[in-house]
Amino acid sequence: MKRLLTLAGLAFLPVLVLGVFFVLPVSGMLGEGLWSDGRLTPGAAWEVLRRPRVLRVLWFTVWSASAATVVTLLLGIPTAHVLHRLRLPGRRLLRAAFLVPFVLPTVVVGIAFEQLVRLPALAPLDLDGSPVTIIAAMVFFNLAVVVRTVGSAWEALDPRPGEAAAALGASPWQVFTTATLPALRGSIVSAASVVFLFCSTAFGVVLVLGGLRYATVETEIYLLTTNLFDLPGAAALCLLQLVVVTVLLALAHRARSAPAPVARRAVPPARVTAYDVPALSLAAAGLLLVAVPIGTLVVGALRVDGAWSLANFRALDSAGTGSLVDVSVTEALLNSLRTAVDATWISLLIGGLVAVIVTRRSHSPAERRLRGLLDGFFMLPLGISAVTLGFGFMITLDHPPVDFRESPMLVPMAQALVAMPLVVRTLVPVLAGIDDRQRQAAYSLGASPLRALCTVDLAVVWKPLLAAAGFAFAISLGEFGATSFLARIDHPTLPVLIYRLLGTPGTHNYGMALAASVVLALATATVMFVVERLRVPGVGGF
């Protein structure tokens, strides 16, 4: 009973925070779609889902996300092999380079691809605003998920079954298909599920590149809410998205629950052979896909009227011409940094508690069931898109007793909920790998639970904890989905201001948006290089 009470005490704060800032907004969102005049009206939601435009949006969401997932796997799996199993100079730098797009603001990625397809060499292909560009941007954004998830599993994979197959005469391809691929199946399925999830809920890149012509469910929710004020329609789409996302998360969880190849020491990388040339070629193609849009973005920011200039960067201390908001880019960057710091400590506090709770050894069936229940509850935010979360905040946290309309912590809290699942996923594998006998030894020597936590767990988890802080900071810095709903007009974050600059006519504003995007990309890239330095070999999936 004492252990159950202790567990309940530890879980109180995370449960309270998720109850107020997740369950309440999501319940309010579902109520908008299913209740009308105090009555349950599921037929209204069904009518929304039968609209011709909604059906087109659903079809585009499914096929574009499927195509992007397939291409991401085709490029990501060979790249994971190259960066995690081969002895190459600059591997750590390359791994960090592939990780940068994942935390780049989606609006920045949209601008980068818009710049790319307008280059004279690509302009004849008429790719501006096409599905090909949207899918390429999705692949760019999610390549890091496959490389990191599959690469970490591959890095810790026992090489002896493959070596035995090779000794019996199997070709490298036969070794891969009969020994390596089955061992990696769980991580590949998990990565594919997460990539499809991220692609089907893509927001910023589709909003910038697709406009009104090509919309996903996520962008349609935004347009119905902000442009048409059709809250029941948006709520119906949120409900559909919630069901689909829950199924995908269950699939990813089942794949992760297979025996995980988490190693305490990484397998040494092998030297490059002729058989690795196809994988190296595909990895090079992936690197080009990552590097070229970012390079195009930088070049675009430095070109003014056909000449090289820093004028776009010097204009960042202004609000642009004809802008509806009198806030400079520099002020918006400071807003972003402040909210990211607040979101980081919130996500670390809540995510750290969650990681400790779900990784402690259970001493009774009741305790095990309670931990399993809490584990599933704490992972729920991973299944809700940022736009849905922001929409829920907007319609539920605006009246007593939970009136947060004027609270400066509203945006950081939403960003923390977006980042928290990644914090948990970064810490849980490391905490779960600690031998519980070390804690028992500390207790037997008279250490209190807090002292045992500091001397046993913190000594092992401090590097992943810093890496999780970096992830949370970078994600919060570039978060656009929920923030676009919640940021006050006189206190926009940098991604929100970039989107406003894009919507304001004038080449000067567009140049400022490019320069601001470069600054934001540079900030997130710096954080990601630090995160890669803190990575624990063999651990690091999503």
XYZ file of C-alpha atoms in Angstrom:
542
model
C 0.000 0.000 0.000
C 2.880 2.385 0.822
C 4.387 1.845 -2.641
C 1.027 2.496 -4.321
C 0.622 5.726 -2.354
C 4.158 6.795 -3.284
C 3.427 6.039 -6.949
C 0.185 8.023 -6.767
C 2.048 10.938 -5.162
C 4.676 10.980 -7.922
C 1.984 10.795 -10.596
C -0.163 13.567 -9.114
C 1.557 16.517 -10.832
C 1.788 14.948 -14.343
C -1.823 13.709 -14.123
C -3.023 17.154 -12.986
C -1.154 18.949 -15.783
C -2.360 16.536 -18.464
C -5.883 16.644 -17.063
C -6.126 20.436 -17.291
C -4.024 21.100 -20.397
C -4.732 17.987 -22.452
C -7.876 16.089 -21.437
C -9.958 19.224 -20.947
C -9.041 20.861 -24.314
C -9.434 17.610 -26.254
C -12.787 16.908 -24.563
C -13.925 20.412 -25.452
C -12.859 19.868 -29.040
C -14.801 16.592 -29.257
C -17.817 18.293 -27.702
C -17.845 20.886 -30.505
C -18.192 18.108 -33.059
C -20.549 15.731 -31.275
C -22.836 17.922 -29.171
C -25.232 20.583 -30.402
C -27.750 22.436 -28.196
C -26.988 20.029 -25.358
C -27.742 16.912 -27.425
C -25.484 14.222 -28.856
C -25.506 14.708 -32.652
C -23.012 12.315 -34.307
C -24.899 12.792 -37.593
C -23.563 16.342 -37.908
C -19.970 15.065 -37.776
C -20.830 12.402 -40.354
C -22.284 15.064 -42.680
C -19.043 17.059 -42.400
C -16.969 14.001 -43.338
C -19.134 13.456 -46.460
C -18.453 16.899 -47.908
C -16.724 16.653 -51.361
C -13.848 18.920 -50.317
C -13.321 16.976 -47.069
C -13.198 13.701 -49.038
C -10.582 15.216 -51.372
C -8.584 16.390 -48.342
C -8.757 12.924 -46.766
C -7.619 11.231 -49.979
C -4.724 13.660 -50.450
C -3.686 13.204 -46.809
C -3.596 9.403 -47.123
C -1.818 9.062 -50.456
C 0.715 11.863 -49.929
C 1.619 10.556 -46.454
C 1.930 6.982 -47.814
C 4.180 8.080 -50.690
C 6.348 10.192 -48.385
C 6.676 7.293 -45.919
C 7.831 4.870 -48.632
C 10.413 7.317 -50.017
C 11.629 8.164 -46.500
C 12.192 4.459 -45.743
C 13.978 3.873 -49.079
C 16.430 6.689 -48.318
C 16.525 6.384 -44.531
C 17.358 2.689 -44.052
C 20.541 2.748 -46.211
C 21.516 6.048 -44.595
C 21.073 4.499 -41.141
C 23.435 1.689 -42.166
C 26.039 4.133 -43.466
C 25.954 6.492 -40.480
C 25.671 3.880 -37.717
C 27.512 0.767 -38.957
C 30.290 2.008 -41.261
C 33.584 3.590 -40.291
C 33.411 6.998 -42.003
C 35.152 10.297 -41.232
C 32.765 12.938 -39.855
C 30.003 10.446 -38.984
C 28.893 12.451 -35.938
C 28.725 15.662 -37.956
C 26.696 13.934 -40.688
C 24.309 12.414 -38.135
C 23.701 15.858 -36.664
C 23.165 17.272 -40.176
C 20.441 14.689 -40.850
C 18.861 15.498 -37.483
C 18.577 19.248 -38.093
C 15.579 19.120 -40.510
C 13.462 17.282 -37.909
C 13.490 20.256 -35.562
C 13.439 22.981 -38.202
C 10.255 25.024 -38.051
C 7.804 23.659 -40.598
C 7.277 27.143 -41.989
C 11.028 27.410 -42.641
C 11.014 24.068 -44.467
C 8.109 25.272 -46.604
C 9.969 28.458 -47.544
C 13.156 26.526 -48.328
C 11.370 24.246 -50.802
C 9.466 27.170 -52.290
C 12.818 28.843 -52.980
C 14.261 25.604 -54.379
C 11.562 24.910 -56.985
C 11.707 28.535 -58.199
C 15.366 28.211 -59.216
C 15.889 28.683 -62.990
C 17.048 25.067 -63.330
C 13.828 23.681 -61.815
C 11.318 26.355 -62.859
C 10.467 24.622 -66.223
C 9.256 21.565 -64.283
C 6.458 23.701 -62.748
C 6.855 22.132 -59.306
C 5.774 25.226 -57.366
C 2.728 24.259 -55.285
C 2.706 20.689 -56.631
C 2.237 17.445 -54.643
C 5.794 16.416 -55.592
C 7.217 19.390 -53.711
C 5.007 18.719 -50.691
C 6.075 15.045 -50.565
C 9.761 15.994 -50.962
C 9.398 18.404 -48.036
C 7.791 15.663 -45.934
C 10.717 13.333 -46.719
C 13.197 16.106 -45.875
C 11.443 16.670 -42.576
C 11.170 13.006 -41.501
C 14.384 11.416 -42.787
C 15.900 11.895 -39.336
C 13.180 9.735 -37.750
C 14.169 6.670 -39.793
C 17.913 7.318 -39.559
C 17.807 7.775 -35.791
C 15.309 5.007 -34.946
C 16.630 2.293 -37.286
C 20.245 3.455 -36.900
C 20.164 3.178 -33.101
C 18.725 -0.345 -33.340
C 21.259 -1.291 -36.037
C 24.110 0.156 -34.006
C 23.354 -2.188 -31.092
C 22.524 -5.235 -33.237
C 24.457 -8.392 -32.463
C 26.609 -9.008 -35.596
C 27.219 -12.700 -34.891
C 24.109 -14.121 -36.694
C 25.095 -12.232 -39.849
C 28.703 -13.359 -39.546
C 27.559 -16.976 -39.138
C 25.366 -16.691 -42.247
C 28.287 -15.203 -44.220
C 30.584 -18.023 -43.036
C 28.034 -20.507 -44.421
C 28.284 -18.901 -47.854
C 25.428 -16.348 -47.820
C 25.877 -13.272 -50.013
C 25.703 -9.796 -48.395
C 22.149 -9.376 -49.721
C 21.141 -12.791 -48.271
C 22.716 -11.835 -44.932
C 20.711 -8.606 -44.947
C 17.383 -10.229 -45.843
C 17.700 -13.340 -43.614
C 19.554 -12.043 -40.526
C 19.630 -8.241 -40.378
C 16.202 -7.247 -41.717
C 14.174 -9.557 -39.392
C 16.104 -8.188 -36.409
C 15.364 -4.616 -37.491
C 11.701 -5.228 -38.378
C 10.380 -3.759 -35.111
C 12.348 -0.530 -35.411
C 11.441 -0.181 -39.106
C 7.715 -0.655 -38.433
C 7.917 1.780 -35.525
C 9.746 4.365 -37.666
C 7.312 3.913 -40.581
C 4.319 4.388 -38.251
C 5.776 7.556 -36.769
C 6.747 8.945 -40.194
C 3.238 8.300 -41.574
C 1.846 9.941 -38.445
C 4.018 13.032 -38.870
C 3.317 13.226 -42.627
C -0.446 12.852 -42.235
C -0.453 15.615 -39.595
C 1.936 17.879 -41.516
C 0.918 21.495 -41.116
C 3.400 24.263 -41.843
C 4.939 22.790 -45.003
C 1.536 21.976 -46.506
C 0.137 25.378 -45.537
C 3.036 27.177 -47.257
C 3.452 24.871 -50.282
C -0.109 23.641 -50.851
C -2.189 26.696 -50.043
C -5.903 26.088 -50.577
C -5.374 23.704 -53.506
C -3.637 20.904 -51.632
C -4.637 20.545 -47.981
C -4.174 17.834 -45.373
C -6.579 17.209 -42.512
C -4.340 19.347 -40.325
C -4.355 22.402 -42.604
C -8.081 21.958 -43.279
C -8.749 22.162 -39.517
C -6.745 25.408 -39.442
C -8.583 26.883 -42.434
C -12.038 25.882 -41.119
C -11.207 27.447 -37.750
C -9.452 30.670 -38.711
C -10.916 31.496 -42.146
C -14.431 30.045 -42.126
C -15.125 29.875 -38.343
C -16.663 26.435 -38.931
C -15.875 24.999 -35.477
C -18.172 21.926 -35.754
C -16.537 21.020 -39.076
C -13.050 21.440 -37.621
C -14.036 19.386 -34.567
C -15.342 16.547 -36.775
C -11.991 16.417 -38.593
C -10.159 16.508 -35.247
C -12.237 13.534 -34.116
C -11.382 11.553 -37.251
C -7.715 12.454 -36.877
C -7.747 11.336 -33.246
C -9.061 7.883 -34.191
C -6.501 7.391 -36.993
C -3.603 8.657 -34.914
C -4.527 6.402 -31.979
C -4.425 3.352 -34.257
C -1.004 4.384 -35.606
C 0.358 4.964 -32.114
C -0.878 1.553 -31.005
C 0.938 0.020 -33.975
C 4.139 1.898 -33.124
C 3.854 0.914 -29.451
C 3.404 -2.742 -30.386
C 6.508 -2.589 -32.590
C 8.514 -0.995 -29.779
C 7.329 -3.574 -27.264
C 9.281 -6.289 -29.117
C 12.609 -7.132 -27.464
C 14.653 -3.987 -27.991
C 18.318 -4.283 -28.912
C 19.432 -1.745 -26.313
C 23.130 -2.278 -25.698
C 25.334 -0.934 -22.986
C 28.180 -0.651 -25.506
C 27.978 0.083 -29.218
C 29.191 -2.432 -31.785
C 32.354 -1.054 -33.452
C 31.679 0.249 -36.979
C 32.966 -1.790 -39.928
C 35.213 -0.574 -42.722
C 33.641 0.379 -46.056
C 33.607 -2.326 -48.757
C 32.442 -2.480 -52.376
C 29.123 -3.980 -51.215
C 28.349 -0.715 -49.404
C 28.383 1.415 -52.575
C 24.558 1.248 -53.172
C 23.902 2.257 -49.552
C 26.476 5.059 -49.815
C 24.818 6.312 -53.018
C 21.367 6.442 -51.415
C 22.824 8.129 -48.324
C 24.426 10.730 -50.600
C 21.037 11.315 -52.258
C 19.497 11.789 -48.816
C 22.238 14.234 -47.849
C 21.594 16.229 -51.032
C 17.874 16.334 -50.207
C 18.741 17.760 -46.788
C 21.502 20.155 -47.802
C 20.205 21.685 -51.056
C 16.975 23.282 -49.690
C 18.845 24.739 -46.707
C 21.580 26.064 -49.015
C 18.941 27.577 -51.308
C 17.322 29.259 -48.318
C 20.625 30.816 -47.257
C 21.413 31.998 -50.791
C 17.917 33.492 -51.145
C 18.362 35.434 -47.911
C 21.678 36.859 -49.142
C 20.433 37.956 -52.603
C 18.732 41.358 -52.970
C 17.834 42.693 -56.446
C 20.200 40.202 -58.071
C 23.222 41.149 -55.950
C 24.808 39.762 -52.787
C 23.765 41.767 -49.736
C 23.129 41.589 -46.000
C 20.208 44.011 -46.284
C 17.626 41.341 -45.386
C 19.509 40.570 -42.163
C 19.985 44.255 -41.311
C 16.200 44.708 -41.658
C 15.473 42.165 -38.948
C 15.196 44.882 -36.316
C 12.170 46.313 -38.169
C 8.577 45.105 -38.565
C 8.608 45.054 -42.379
C 6.572 47.231 -44.730
C 2.779 47.224 -44.605
C 2.769 44.693 -41.776
C -0.301 44.566 -39.544
C 1.879 43.865 -36.512
C 4.318 46.411 -35.146
C 6.767 43.821 -33.848
C 10.295 43.436 -35.180
C 11.833 40.110 -36.055
C 14.358 40.565 -33.263
C 11.567 41.006 -30.707
C 9.796 37.920 -32.064
C 13.043 35.931 -31.732
C 13.328 37.004 -28.091
C 9.692 35.933 -27.558
C 10.545 32.552 -29.078
C 13.594 32.120 -26.847
C 11.646 33.020 -23.690
C 8.755 30.673 -24.459
C 11.169 27.898 -25.473
C 13.020 28.162 -22.146
C 9.727 27.947 -20.214
C 8.487 25.072 -22.377
C 11.785 23.221 -21.865
C 11.751 23.238 -18.071
C 8.057 22.304 -18.013
C 8.541 19.382 -20.405
C 11.647 18.211 -18.505
C 9.851 18.380 -15.140
C 6.736 16.540 -16.312
C 8.537 14.225 -18.751
C 11.223 13.358 -16.187
C 8.600 12.411 -13.587
C 6.755 10.324 -16.177
C 9.960 8.519 -17.192
C 10.787 7.694 -13.550
C 7.243 6.463 -12.875
C 6.973 4.108 -15.862
C 10.470 2.612 -15.543
C 10.450 1.626 -11.843
C 10.093 -2.106 -11.135
C 6.597 -3.150 -10.034
C 6.275 -5.312 -6.889
C 2.641 -6.376 -7.287
C 0.052 -6.962 -10.051
C -1.904 -3.889 -8.881
C 1.215 -1.716 -9.129
C 2.017 -3.139 -12.569
C -1.504 -2.407 -13.832
C -1.363 1.123 -12.422
C 1.998 1.811 -14.104
C 0.666 0.434 -17.409
C -2.402 2.666 -17.131
C -0.278 5.731 -16.385
C 2.149 4.870 -19.207
C -0.676 4.829 -21.761
C -2.208 8.017 -20.346
C 1.070 9.961 -20.424
C 1.692 9.009 -24.057
C -1.669 10.367 -25.224
C -0.266 13.800 -26.222
C 1.835 12.032 -28.863
C -1.433 11.118 -30.575
C -2.789 14.633 -30.802
C -1.598 17.075 -33.418
C -0.386 20.509 -32.408
C -3.194 22.205 -34.323
C -5.813 20.128 -32.534
C -4.186 20.939 -29.199
C -4.092 24.662 -29.969
C -7.705 24.566 -31.128
C -8.710 22.797 -27.897
C -6.842 25.368 -25.796
C -8.610 28.183 -27.617
C -12.160 26.934 -27.021
C -11.856 25.516 -23.485
C -9.307 27.520 -21.493
C -11.024 30.863 -21.979
C -13.554 30.902 -19.135
C -13.545 30.291 -15.355
C -12.380 28.273 -13.507
C -9.573 27.705 -16.053
C -9.309 31.080 -17.779
C -5.785 31.273 -19.243
C -6.516 33.734 -22.052
C -4.107 36.361 -20.725
C -1.639 33.979 -19.123
C 1.928 34.271 -20.500
C 2.355 30.539 -19.767
C -0.327 29.420 -22.234
C 1.989 29.142 -25.254
C 4.883 27.541 -23.279
C 2.461 24.977 -21.820
C 1.166 24.009 -25.276
C 4.732 23.747 -26.590
C 5.746 21.673 -23.556
C 2.952 19.184 -24.269
C 4.187 18.882 -27.864
C 7.792 18.271 -26.699
C 7.060 16.090 -23.654
C 6.582 12.742 -25.476
C 10.016 13.137 -27.064
C 11.548 13.872 -23.650
C 9.951 10.704 -22.275
C 11.092 8.593 -25.230
C 14.661 9.903 -24.791
C 14.843 9.140 -21.054
C 12.851 5.900 -20.727
C 15.292 3.542 -22.548
C 18.205 4.781 -20.408
C 16.331 4.632 -17.089
C 14.905 1.197 -17.950
C 18.428 -0.074 -18.601
C 19.651 0.704 -15.053
C 19.965 -2.440 -12.924
C 17.466 -2.104 -10.057
C 19.929 -3.903 -7.763
C 22.045 -0.717 -7.720
C 19.118 1.192 -6.195
C 18.459 -1.632 -3.718
C 22.132 -1.525 -2.673
C 21.869 2.231 -2.094
C 18.709 1.745 0.021
C 20.408 -1.000 2.079
C 23.260 1.432 2.836
C 20.751 3.910 4.250
C 20.205 6.204 1.256
C 16.835 7.909 0.974
C 14.830 7.512 -2.300
C 15.903 11.035 -3.344
C 19.571 10.316 -2.622
C 19.360 6.998 -4.493
C 17.791 8.830 -7.439
C 20.624 11.382 -7.487
C 23.517 8.942 -6.983
C 22.300 6.024 -9.142
C 19.906 7.315 -11.808
C 21.182 10.861 -12.316
C 24.761 9.635 -12.693
C 23.663 7.592 -15.731
C 20.925 9.736 -17.191
C 22.487 13.219 -17.068
C 23.675 13.162 -20.684
C 20.325 11.956 -22.106
C 18.656 14.513 -19.826
C 20.660 17.314 -21.431
C 19.934 15.860 -24.865
C 16.206 15.779 -24.037
C 16.448 19.416 -22.928
C 18.036 20.260 -26.284
C 15.284 18.447 -28.180
C 12.563 20.163 -26.160
C 14.174 23.586 -26.639
C 14.628 23.155 -30.391
C 11.098 21.805 -30.924
C 9.588 24.598 -28.848
C 11.667 27.202 -30.685
C 10.208 26.153 -34.029
C 6.713 25.058 -32.944
C 4.093 26.593 -35.206
C 0.902 24.494 -35.128
C -0.389 25.196 -31.619
C 1.392 28.543 -31.330
C -0.339 29.905 -34.438
C -3.650 29.615 -32.535
C -2.454 30.835 -29.150
C 0.232 33.510 -29.638
C -1.058 36.989 -28.890
C -0.947 39.318 -31.877
C 1.402 41.723 -30.066
C 3.663 38.883 -28.828
C 4.201 36.569 -31.812
C 6.949 33.959 -31.825
C 9.419 33.958 -34.715
C 7.718 31.146 -36.750
C 4.378 32.972 -36.441
C 5.936 36.274 -37.547
C 7.672 34.558 -40.484
C 4.302 33.221 -41.657
C 2.798 36.712 -41.315
C 5.640 38.222 -43.318
C 5.040 35.656 -46.068
C 1.395 36.706 -46.216
C 2.288 40.408 -46.503
C 2.911 41.675 -50.080
C 6.358 43.006 -50.988
C 9.763 41.597 -51.864
C 11.229 43.323 -48.803
C 8.945 41.311 -46.491
C 9.748 38.083 -48.336
C 13.485 38.769 -48.007
C 13.043 39.420 -44.298
C 11.132 36.123 -43.961
C 14.048 34.311 -45.630
C 16.621 35.978 -43.366
C 14.550 35.252 -40.254
C 14.228 31.625 -41.374
C 18.012 31.351 -41.692
C 18.443 32.751 -38.162
C 15.897 30.273 -36.783
C 17.466 27.370 -38.673
C 20.911 28.338 -37.374
C 19.650 28.401 -33.782
C 17.974 24.973 -34.009
C 20.953 23.487 -35.874
C 23.328 24.625 -33.120
C 21.157 22.937 -30.505
C 21.001 19.726 -32.547
C 24.792 19.506 -32.887
C 25.009 19.671 -29.079
C 22.311 16.982 -28.779
C 24.265 14.668 -31.103
C 27.340 15.100 -28.915
C 25.269 13.886 -25.930
C 23.746 10.867 -27.689
C 24.012 7.471 -25.972
C 25.068 4.821 -28.562
C 22.345 2.266 -29.262
C 19.574 4.455 -27.807
C 17.675 7.156 -29.608
C 14.503 6.064 -31.321
C 11.273 8.019 -31.551
